[in-house]
Amino acid sequence: MKSFKRHLTALAVSAALMPTAAVQAGEVEVLHWWTAGGEARAAAALKKMMEEQGHTWKDFAVAGGGGEAAMTVLKTRAVSGNPPAAAQIKGLDIREWAELGFLTSLDSVADAENWDQLIPPMISDVMKYEGEYVAVPVNVHRVNWLWVNPEVMKDVGVEVPTTLDEFFDVADKLKAEGYIPLAHGGQPWQDATVFDAVALAELGPDDYRKAFVDHDMDVINSAKMEDVFAQFAKVMSYVDDDAAGRDWNTATGMVIRGEAAMQIMGDWAKGEFTAAGLTPGEDYVCAPAPGTTGQFTFNVDSFAMFTLSEEEDIKAQKDLARTILEPEFQTLFNQNKGSIPVRTDMDMSDFDTCAQASMNTFKSSADDGGLVPSFSHGLATTSYIQGQIFDVVTNFVNSNNPDPAKTTDQLAAAIQSAM
């Protein structure tokens, strides 16, 4: 966080005397990395909606699923006084851009459209800086999903597990019959995604928040966290030996083909099942990750809005923010991406059963405290602390002699070093 600010502040000082580039009236330039498949179609639909309102859309697409390349380009543009109208930024990075003075208030749109009544506070708070909206959420991904091949389960005579103990019992029986119990790709973010689900199961939502949002050392460096690592090691023991470097969608393909029985992955995995022509509830099962029934770890895509100078561009920017949260775009985009609308008043009848189940849990968990931001997908903490956690988790996974107690101490030290 500190290095981010120092880097941008230094660039901003050096760029302070540079002239601001002229922007055509009524133009909305949008930086994003929705460059493939359903995401690209959704971006094209948003462009069409803006053009129908009389605005000019300037596409600023930078390929790369994680957005690292896009952020590099954005920093250069922003500090030279020529930011886009909107940029795909999420989590606490939004606050960092706002603290540096780059973002503009969207409260006039938010008040007129009743955003506070449509978006759960847990998510709207991420979109705000000093009480004002500076970004607009696009969707909600549920991270703590378990994807299951029902034919494999039927062949072995086992049911979808709802607890970690049930998972271990089922996995043993699957392994005995020659199936890979858990499809997985050995990449840091995938390791962290599974750890995320196990941590929620073992800690519960309150202690999960204390650990990964508040960075409470009494929870981070505790016997509870040692239990998380111990259970995580056991879960990972059911992954095949060839997982190293495997992409997440390749792992999903193993479940689709029946080579593996289950995968713990966010709801973007649903797109792979859909592309294979499979129907949820029939050809595959979506269930909460073991031990997390009724709980919801969220990942949210969002657009931060940058300060502009031209009146017509500001109007286009506000229309973009409004349009993103309108039911038409919320439906179109989320049906393509596998996520659910961020609005809690949406009609879900045209969505599949997995999305409907996700929305039901999203609403109930927002009310009962079971809704938590995913640390593994950048919503709970800064990218620097997230990176430290990733290193600890992946080193633990790849250790020949994983030690939960020692790793818990390492986790506490790593998080403290990044704060």
Short mmCIF file of C-alpha atoms in Angstrom, two decimals:
data_model
loop_
_atom_site.label_atom_id
_atom_site.label_comp_id
_atom_site.label_asym_id
_atom_site.label_seq_id
_atom_site.Cartn_x
_atom_site.Cartn_y
_atom_site.Cartn_z
CA MET A 1 0.00 0.00 0.00
CA LYS A 2 2.78 2.41 0.98
CA SER A 3 4.83 1.61 -2.13
CA PHE A 4 1.74 2.06 -4.34
CA LYS A 5 1.16 5.53 -2.92
CA ARG A 6 4.82 6.55 -3.06
CA HIS A 7 5.08 5.43 -6.68
CA LEU A 8 1.95 7.22 -7.82
CA THR A 9 2.65 10.34 -5.75
CA ALA A 10 6.12 10.66 -7.24
CA LEU A 11 4.74 10.27 -10.74
CA ALA A 12 1.97 12.76 -10.01
CA VAL A 13 4.43 15.40 -8.82
CA SER A 14 6.55 14.98 -11.94
CA ALA A 15 3.47 15.18 -14.13
CA ALA A 16 1.84 18.13 -12.38
CA LEU A 17 3.06 20.66 -14.94
CA MET A 18 2.09 18.53 -17.96
CA PRO A 19 -0.93 19.74 -19.96
CA THR A 20 -4.17 17.77 -19.75
CA ALA A 21 -5.01 16.11 -23.04
CA ALA A 22 -8.15 17.30 -24.75
CA VAL A 23 -11.11 14.92 -24.77
CA GLN A 24 -13.94 15.01 -27.26
CA ALA A 25 -17.26 16.22 -25.85
CA GLY A 26 -19.63 13.47 -24.84
CA GLU A 27 -16.97 10.78 -24.96
CA VAL A 28 -16.69 8.06 -22.33
CA GLU A 29 -13.40 6.17 -22.35
CA VAL A 30 -13.48 2.89 -20.43
CA LEU A 31 -10.44 0.87 -19.36
CA HIS A 32 -11.20 -2.81 -18.82
CA TRP A 33 -9.87 -6.32 -19.49
CA TRP A 34 -13.09 -7.92 -20.69
CA THR A 35 -11.58 -9.16 -23.91
CA ALA A 36 -12.82 -12.73 -24.29
CA GLY A 37 -16.06 -14.67 -24.57
CA GLY A 38 -19.10 -13.57 -22.63
CA GLU A 39 -17.23 -10.69 -21.00
CA ALA A 40 -16.43 -9.17 -24.39
CA ARG A 41 -20.06 -9.52 -25.47
CA ALA A 42 -21.17 -7.80 -22.29
CA ALA A 43 -18.73 -4.94 -22.85
CA ALA A 44 -20.06 -4.55 -26.40
CA ALA A 45 -23.61 -4.39 -25.03
CA LEU A 46 -22.63 -1.66 -22.58
CA LYS A 47 -21.04 0.27 -25.44
CA LYS A 48 -24.27 -0.01 -27.44
CA MET A 49 -26.34 1.21 -24.48
CA MET A 50 -24.11 4.26 -24.11
CA GLU A 51 -24.23 5.04 -27.83
CA GLU A 52 -28.03 4.82 -27.73
CA GLN A 53 -27.90 7.63 -25.16
CA GLY A 54 -25.97 9.78 -27.63
CA HIS A 55 -22.50 9.30 -26.17
CA THR A 56 -19.30 8.21 -27.88
CA TRP A 57 -17.69 5.10 -26.40
CA LYS A 58 -13.91 4.82 -26.58
CA ASP A 59 -12.80 1.29 -25.78
CA PHE A 60 -9.62 1.06 -23.71
CA ALA A 61 -9.26 -2.71 -23.47
CA VAL A 62 -6.02 -4.17 -22.11
CA ALA A 63 -5.86 -7.96 -22.29
CA GLY A 64 -4.96 -9.95 -19.20
CA GLY A 65 -7.43 -11.66 -16.89
CA GLY A 66 -5.89 -10.35 -13.67
CA GLY A 67 -5.69 -6.75 -14.83
CA GLU A 68 -2.00 -6.25 -13.99
CA ALA A 69 -1.18 -4.91 -17.46
CA ALA A 70 -4.21 -2.63 -17.37
CA MET A 71 -3.14 -1.14 -14.03
CA THR A 72 0.33 -0.38 -15.38
CA VAL A 73 -1.17 1.53 -18.30
CA LEU A 74 -3.67 3.29 -16.04
CA LYS A 75 -0.98 4.64 -13.70
CA THR A 76 0.84 6.21 -16.61
CA ARG A 77 -2.31 7.76 -18.03
CA ALA A 78 -3.64 9.05 -14.73
CA VAL A 79 -0.49 10.81 -13.54
CA SER A 80 0.00 12.48 -16.94
CA GLY A 81 -3.36 14.20 -16.49
CA ASN A 82 -5.19 12.11 -19.07
CA PRO A 83 -7.17 9.45 -17.22
CA PRO A 84 -10.03 7.48 -18.79
CA ALA A 85 -13.55 8.23 -17.60
CA ALA A 86 -13.77 4.84 -15.95
CA ALA A 87 -11.35 2.07 -15.09
CA GLN A 88 -11.92 -1.48 -13.89
CA ILE A 89 -10.55 -1.35 -10.34
CA LYS A 90 -11.67 -3.36 -7.34
CA GLY A 91 -11.34 -3.71 -3.61
CA LEU A 92 -9.15 -1.49 -1.48
CA ASP A 93 -7.29 -0.30 -4.58
CA ILE A 94 -10.32 1.97 -5.14
CA ARG A 95 -9.65 3.72 -1.85
CA GLU A 96 -5.98 4.16 -2.68
CA TRP A 97 -6.79 5.91 -5.96
CA ALA A 98 -9.34 8.10 -4.14
CA GLU A 99 -6.87 9.05 -1.41
CA LEU A 100 -4.53 10.33 -4.09
CA GLY A 101 -7.26 12.59 -5.47
CA PHE A 102 -7.87 10.91 -8.81
CA LEU A 103 -11.52 9.88 -8.39
CA THR A 104 -14.76 11.84 -8.58
CA SER A 105 -17.96 11.63 -6.54
CA LEU A 106 -20.90 9.72 -7.96
CA ASP A 107 -23.29 10.68 -5.16
CA SER A 108 -25.59 12.66 -7.44
CA VAL A 109 -26.23 9.46 -9.43
CA ALA A 110 -26.27 7.22 -6.37
CA ASP A 111 -28.85 9.39 -4.58
CA ALA A 112 -31.09 9.67 -7.64
CA GLU A 113 -30.97 5.90 -8.25
CA ASN A 114 -31.19 4.85 -4.56
CA TRP A 115 -27.98 2.81 -4.66
CA ASP A 116 -27.85 2.55 -0.87
CA GLN A 117 -31.18 0.71 -0.95
CA LEU A 118 -30.13 -1.60 -3.79
CA ILE A 119 -26.60 -2.60 -2.72
CA PRO A 120 -25.69 -4.35 0.56
CA PRO A 121 -23.57 -2.10 2.83
CA MET A 122 -20.74 -4.66 2.86
CA ILE A 123 -20.30 -3.95 -0.86
CA SER A 124 -21.33 -0.29 -1.08
CA ASP A 125 -18.71 0.54 1.57
CA VAL A 126 -15.99 -0.74 -0.77
CA MET A 127 -17.28 1.62 -3.48
CA LYS A 128 -17.10 4.69 -1.23
CA TYR A 129 -14.37 7.02 -0.04
CA GLU A 130 -15.12 9.29 2.92
CA GLY A 131 -18.79 8.40 2.62
CA GLU A 132 -19.16 9.20 -1.10
CA TYR A 133 -19.43 6.76 -4.02
CA VAL A 134 -16.38 6.94 -6.26
CA ALA A 135 -16.95 3.59 -8.01
CA VAL A 136 -19.88 1.52 -9.22
CA PRO A 137 -20.12 -2.27 -8.70
CA VAL A 138 -20.92 -4.40 -11.73
CA ASN A 139 -21.57 -7.86 -10.30
CA VAL A 140 -21.02 -10.28 -7.44
CA HIS A 141 -19.04 -13.50 -7.73
CA ARG A 142 -19.43 -16.14 -5.06
CA VAL A 143 -16.01 -17.65 -4.41
CA ASN A 144 -16.92 -20.48 -2.00
CA TRP A 145 -18.52 -22.89 -4.49
CA LEU A 146 -18.02 -26.64 -4.83
CA TRP A 147 -18.53 -27.98 -8.38
CA VAL A 148 -19.44 -31.65 -8.58
CA ASN A 149 -19.83 -34.33 -11.26
CA PRO A 150 -22.95 -36.24 -10.09
CA GLU A 151 -22.26 -39.27 -12.27
CA VAL A 152 -18.94 -39.87 -10.56
CA MET A 153 -20.57 -39.51 -7.15
CA LYS A 154 -23.34 -41.93 -8.15
CA ASP A 155 -20.83 -44.45 -9.46
CA VAL A 156 -19.06 -44.51 -6.08
CA GLY A 157 -22.29 -44.30 -4.09
CA VAL A 158 -21.53 -41.07 -2.22
CA GLU A 159 -23.38 -37.80 -1.66
CA VAL A 160 -22.21 -34.20 -2.09
CA PRO A 161 -20.36 -33.31 1.15
CA THR A 162 -21.66 -30.45 3.29
CA THR A 163 -18.92 -30.44 5.95
CA LEU A 164 -15.16 -30.93 5.86
CA ASP A 165 -15.47 -34.24 7.70
CA GLU A 166 -17.96 -35.42 5.08
CA PHE A 167 -15.60 -34.18 2.36
CA PHE A 168 -12.74 -36.27 3.74
CA ASP A 169 -14.93 -39.37 3.98
CA VAL A 170 -16.26 -38.94 0.43
CA ALA A 171 -12.79 -38.16 -0.93
CA ASP A 172 -11.36 -41.35 0.56
CA LYS A 173 -14.05 -43.43 -1.16
CA LEU A 174 -13.55 -41.63 -4.47
CA LYS A 175 -9.80 -42.15 -4.30
CA ALA A 176 -10.27 -45.85 -3.57
CA GLU A 177 -12.30 -46.18 -6.77
CA GLY A 178 -9.61 -44.51 -8.90
CA TYR A 179 -11.09 -41.02 -9.20
CA ILE A 180 -9.26 -37.78 -8.43
CA PRO A 181 -11.33 -36.40 -5.53
CA LEU A 182 -10.43 -32.72 -6.01
CA ALA A 183 -9.50 -31.09 -9.32
CA HIS A 184 -7.06 -28.23 -8.76
CA GLY A 185 -4.48 -26.10 -10.47
CA GLY A 186 -1.26 -25.51 -8.55
CA GLN A 187 -1.07 -21.73 -8.95
CA PRO A 188 -0.83 -19.32 -5.98
CA TRP A 189 -4.26 -17.75 -6.49
CA GLN A 190 -5.90 -21.18 -6.81
CA ASP A 191 -4.16 -22.45 -3.67
CA ALA A 192 -5.42 -19.32 -1.90
CA THR A 193 -8.97 -19.86 -3.22
CA VAL A 194 -9.14 -23.29 -1.56
CA PHE A 195 -7.50 -21.96 1.60
CA ASP A 196 -10.08 -19.15 1.59
CA ALA A 197 -12.92 -21.70 1.67
CA VAL A 198 -11.30 -23.82 4.39
CA ALA A 199 -10.62 -20.71 6.49
CA LEU A 200 -14.26 -19.66 6.30
CA ALA A 201 -15.38 -23.17 7.24
CA GLU A 202 -13.05 -23.38 10.25
CA LEU A 203 -13.14 -19.77 11.48
CA GLY A 204 -16.70 -18.78 10.68
CA PRO A 205 -17.52 -15.37 9.21
CA ASP A 206 -16.74 -13.29 12.32
CA ASP A 207 -13.22 -14.60 12.87
CA TYR A 208 -12.65 -14.69 9.09
CA ARG A 209 -13.29 -10.93 9.03
CA LYS A 210 -11.08 -10.40 12.08
CA ALA A 211 -8.22 -12.24 10.39
CA PHE A 212 -8.39 -11.09 6.78
CA VAL A 213 -10.13 -7.71 6.99
CA ASP A 214 -9.13 -6.37 10.42
CA HIS A 215 -5.80 -8.28 10.62
CA ASP A 216 -6.42 -9.11 14.26
CA MET A 217 -3.29 -10.93 15.44
CA ASP A 218 -5.23 -12.69 18.19
CA VAL A 219 -7.03 -14.60 15.43
CA ILE A 220 -4.25 -14.75 12.85
CA ASN A 221 -1.67 -16.21 15.24
CA SER A 222 -3.97 -18.60 17.07
CA ALA A 223 -4.79 -22.26 17.55
CA LYS A 224 -7.81 -21.70 15.31
CA MET A 225 -5.55 -20.68 12.43
CA GLU A 226 -3.36 -23.71 13.05
CA ASP A 227 -6.53 -25.80 12.63
CA VAL A 228 -7.21 -24.00 9.34
CA PHE A 229 -3.79 -24.97 8.00
CA ALA A 230 -4.15 -28.54 9.26
CA GLN A 231 -7.53 -28.97 7.55
CA PHE A 232 -6.23 -27.23 4.42
CA ALA A 233 -3.33 -29.68 4.21
CA LYS A 234 -5.76 -32.57 4.43
CA VAL A 235 -7.99 -31.10 1.70
CA MET A 236 -4.98 -30.61 -0.58
CA SER A 237 -3.89 -34.22 -0.04
CA TYR A 238 -6.75 -35.24 -2.36
CA VAL A 239 -5.33 -33.28 -5.31
CA ASP A 240 -3.49 -35.26 -8.00
CA ASP A 241 0.29 -35.10 -8.40
CA ASP A 242 0.11 -33.31 -11.76
CA ALA A 243 -1.63 -30.16 -10.48
CA ALA A 244 1.41 -27.86 -10.61
CA GLY A 245 0.84 -24.96 -13.00
CA ARG A 246 -2.53 -26.26 -14.21
CA ASP A 247 -5.00 -23.52 -15.23
CA TRP A 248 -8.29 -23.38 -13.31
CA ASN A 249 -10.41 -24.08 -16.39
CA THR A 250 -8.34 -27.17 -17.17
CA ALA A 251 -9.17 -28.39 -13.68
CA THR A 252 -12.85 -27.66 -14.33
CA GLY A 253 -12.55 -29.75 -17.50
CA MET A 254 -11.40 -32.70 -15.38
CA VAL A 255 -14.69 -32.52 -13.46
CA ILE A 256 -16.68 -32.17 -16.68
CA ARG A 257 -15.03 -35.28 -18.17
CA GLY A 258 -15.41 -37.31 -14.98
CA GLU A 259 -11.69 -37.63 -14.31
CA ALA A 260 -12.20 -35.75 -11.06
CA ALA A 261 -15.25 -35.54 -8.84
CA MET A 262 -15.10 -32.03 -7.36
CA GLN A 263 -13.52 -28.59 -7.63
CA ILE A 264 -13.51 -25.65 -5.19
CA MET A 265 -13.68 -22.55 -7.38
CA GLY A 266 -15.66 -19.34 -7.83
CA ASP A 267 -18.76 -19.14 -10.00
CA TRP A 268 -16.80 -18.20 -13.11
CA ALA A 269 -16.27 -21.98 -13.37
CA LYS A 270 -19.91 -22.23 -14.38
CA GLY A 271 -19.00 -20.77 -17.76
CA GLU A 272 -16.97 -23.89 -18.54
CA PHE A 273 -19.92 -26.17 -17.79
CA THR A 274 -22.20 -23.93 -19.86
CA ALA A 275 -19.77 -23.94 -22.79
CA ALA A 276 -19.82 -27.75 -22.63
CA GLY A 277 -23.60 -27.69 -23.01
CA LEU A 278 -24.28 -28.93 -19.48
CA THR A 279 -27.28 -28.11 -17.30
CA PRO A 280 -26.92 -27.27 -13.59
CA GLY A 281 -28.75 -29.64 -11.27
CA GLU A 282 -28.66 -32.35 -13.92
CA ASP A 283 -25.23 -32.67 -15.52
CA TYR A 284 -23.34 -30.95 -12.71
CA VAL A 285 -23.99 -29.76 -9.18
CA CYS A 286 -23.10 -26.44 -7.58
CA ALA A 287 -22.99 -26.54 -3.79
CA PRO A 288 -21.43 -24.44 -1.02
CA ALA A 289 -17.82 -25.35 -0.30
CA PRO A 290 -17.81 -27.87 2.57
CA GLY A 291 -18.55 -26.22 5.91
CA THR A 292 -19.72 -22.90 4.43
CA THR A 293 -23.45 -23.44 3.89
CA GLY A 294 -25.30 -20.15 4.26
CA GLN A 295 -22.07 -18.15 4.03
CA PHE A 296 -20.82 -16.17 1.06
CA THR A 297 -17.33 -14.97 0.18
CA PHE A 298 -17.70 -12.29 -2.45
CA ASN A 299 -15.60 -10.93 -5.27
CA VAL A 300 -16.93 -7.81 -7.02
CA ASP A 301 -15.96 -6.30 -10.37
CA SER A 302 -16.30 -2.53 -10.34
CA PHE A 303 -15.51 0.65 -12.24
CA ALA A 304 -13.85 3.59 -10.51
CA MET A 305 -14.69 6.97 -12.02
CA PHE A 306 -11.88 9.46 -12.61
CA THR A 307 -12.13 13.24 -12.33
CA LEU A 308 -12.82 14.83 -15.72
CA SER A 309 -12.96 18.48 -16.79
CA GLU A 310 -15.36 18.67 -19.73
CA GLU A 311 -19.05 19.01 -18.87
CA GLU A 312 -20.27 16.69 -21.62
CA ASP A 313 -17.75 14.02 -20.64
CA ILE A 314 -18.86 14.25 -17.02
CA LYS A 315 -22.47 13.77 -18.17
CA ALA A 316 -21.44 10.69 -20.19
CA GLN A 317 -19.53 9.34 -17.20
CA LYS A 318 -22.54 9.68 -14.91
CA ASP A 319 -24.77 8.03 -17.50
CA LEU A 320 -22.29 5.15 -17.64
CA ALA A 321 -22.44 4.72 -13.86
CA ARG A 322 -26.25 4.77 -13.92
CA THR A 323 -26.47 2.33 -16.86
CA ILE A 324 -24.17 -0.24 -15.22
CA LEU A 325 -26.61 -0.68 -12.34
CA GLU A 326 -29.77 -0.72 -14.43
CA PRO A 327 -31.58 -4.11 -14.54
CA GLU A 328 -31.07 -4.55 -18.30
CA PHE A 329 -27.28 -4.48 -18.11
CA GLN A 330 -27.16 -6.32 -14.78
CA THR A 331 -29.07 -9.21 -16.35
CA LEU A 332 -27.14 -9.32 -19.62
CA PHE A 333 -23.69 -9.05 -18.10
CA ASN A 334 -24.14 -11.51 -15.27
CA GLN A 335 -25.79 -14.18 -17.41
CA ASN A 336 -22.71 -14.03 -19.62
CA LYS A 337 -20.13 -13.99 -16.82
CA GLY A 338 -21.61 -16.56 -14.44
CA SER A 339 -21.91 -14.06 -11.60
CA ILE A 340 -25.06 -12.52 -10.10
CA PRO A 341 -26.38 -8.94 -10.13
CA VAL A 342 -25.15 -6.70 -7.34
CA ARG A 343 -28.68 -5.31 -6.99
CA THR A 344 -30.73 -7.28 -4.47
CA ASP A 345 -34.09 -6.36 -6.08
CA MET A 346 -33.49 -8.20 -9.36
CA ASP A 347 -35.89 -10.70 -10.92
CA MET A 348 -33.81 -13.90 -11.09
CA SER A 349 -36.35 -16.03 -12.97
CA ASP A 350 -34.29 -15.94 -16.19
CA PHE A 351 -31.11 -17.02 -14.39
CA ASP A 352 -30.03 -20.64 -13.90
CA THR A 353 -30.48 -22.55 -10.66
CA CYS A 354 -26.89 -21.95 -9.50
CA ALA A 355 -27.32 -18.19 -9.90
CA GLN A 356 -30.67 -18.29 -8.13
CA ALA A 357 -29.14 -20.21 -5.23
CA SER A 358 -26.27 -17.76 -5.15
CA MET A 359 -28.60 -14.75 -4.98
CA ASN A 360 -30.64 -16.33 -2.19
CA THR A 361 -27.50 -16.87 -0.10
CA PHE A 362 -26.17 -13.42 -1.02
CA LYS A 363 -29.32 -11.81 0.40
CA SER A 364 -29.58 -13.98 3.50
CA SER A 365 -25.88 -13.71 4.34
CA ALA A 366 -26.03 -9.92 3.94
CA ASP A 367 -28.72 -9.92 6.62
CA ASP A 368 -27.23 -12.42 9.07
CA GLY A 369 -23.53 -11.55 8.90
CA GLY A 370 -22.42 -14.46 6.73
CA LEU A 371 -21.35 -12.20 3.84
CA VAL A 372 -17.56 -11.67 3.82
CA PRO A 373 -15.11 -10.20 1.30
CA SER A 374 -12.77 -12.74 -0.28
CA PHE A 375 -9.12 -12.17 0.59
CA SER A 376 -8.02 -14.51 -2.20
CA HIS A 377 -9.70 -12.32 -4.81
CA GLY A 378 -8.71 -8.87 -3.61
CA LEU A 379 -11.76 -7.68 -1.69
CA ALA A 380 -10.69 -8.10 1.94
CA THR A 381 -7.30 -6.45 2.07
CA THR A 382 -4.62 -4.65 0.09
CA SER A 383 -2.78 -6.28 -2.78
CA TYR A 384 0.41 -6.20 -0.68
CA ILE A 385 -1.03 -8.14 2.23
CA GLN A 386 -2.78 -10.48 -0.19
CA GLY A 387 0.56 -11.19 -1.86
CA GLN A 388 2.14 -12.04 1.48
CA ILE A 389 -0.69 -14.46 2.29
CA PHE A 390 -0.37 -16.07 -1.14
CA ASP A 391 3.35 -16.70 -0.56
CA VAL A 392 2.75 -18.32 2.83
CA VAL A 393 -0.11 -20.49 1.56
CA THR A 394 1.68 -21.68 -1.57
CA ASN A 395 4.90 -22.43 0.32
CA PHE A 396 2.81 -24.49 2.74
CA VAL A 397 1.17 -26.40 -0.13
CA ASN A 398 4.54 -27.16 -1.73
CA SER A 399 6.32 -28.11 1.49
CA ASN A 400 7.46 -31.70 1.93
CA ASN A 401 6.70 -31.45 5.63
CA PRO A 402 3.91 -28.87 6.16
CA ASP A 403 3.82 -27.57 9.74
CA PRO A 404 0.56 -25.76 10.66
CA ALA A 405 1.97 -24.18 13.84
CA LYS A 406 5.12 -22.88 12.16
CA THR A 407 3.12 -21.64 9.15
CA THR A 408 0.68 -19.79 11.40
CA ASP A 409 3.62 -17.86 12.87
CA GLN A 410 4.87 -17.15 9.34
CA LEU A 411 1.44 -15.88 8.32
CA ALA A 412 1.31 -13.46 11.25
CA ALA A 413 4.80 -12.16 10.50
CA ALA A 414 4.05 -11.80 6.80
CA ILE A 415 0.84 -9.83 7.35
CA GLN A 416 2.52 -7.55 9.90
CA SER A 417 5.35 -6.83 7.49
CA ALA A 418 2.90 -5.63 4.82
CA MET A 419 0.73 -3.42 7.03
#
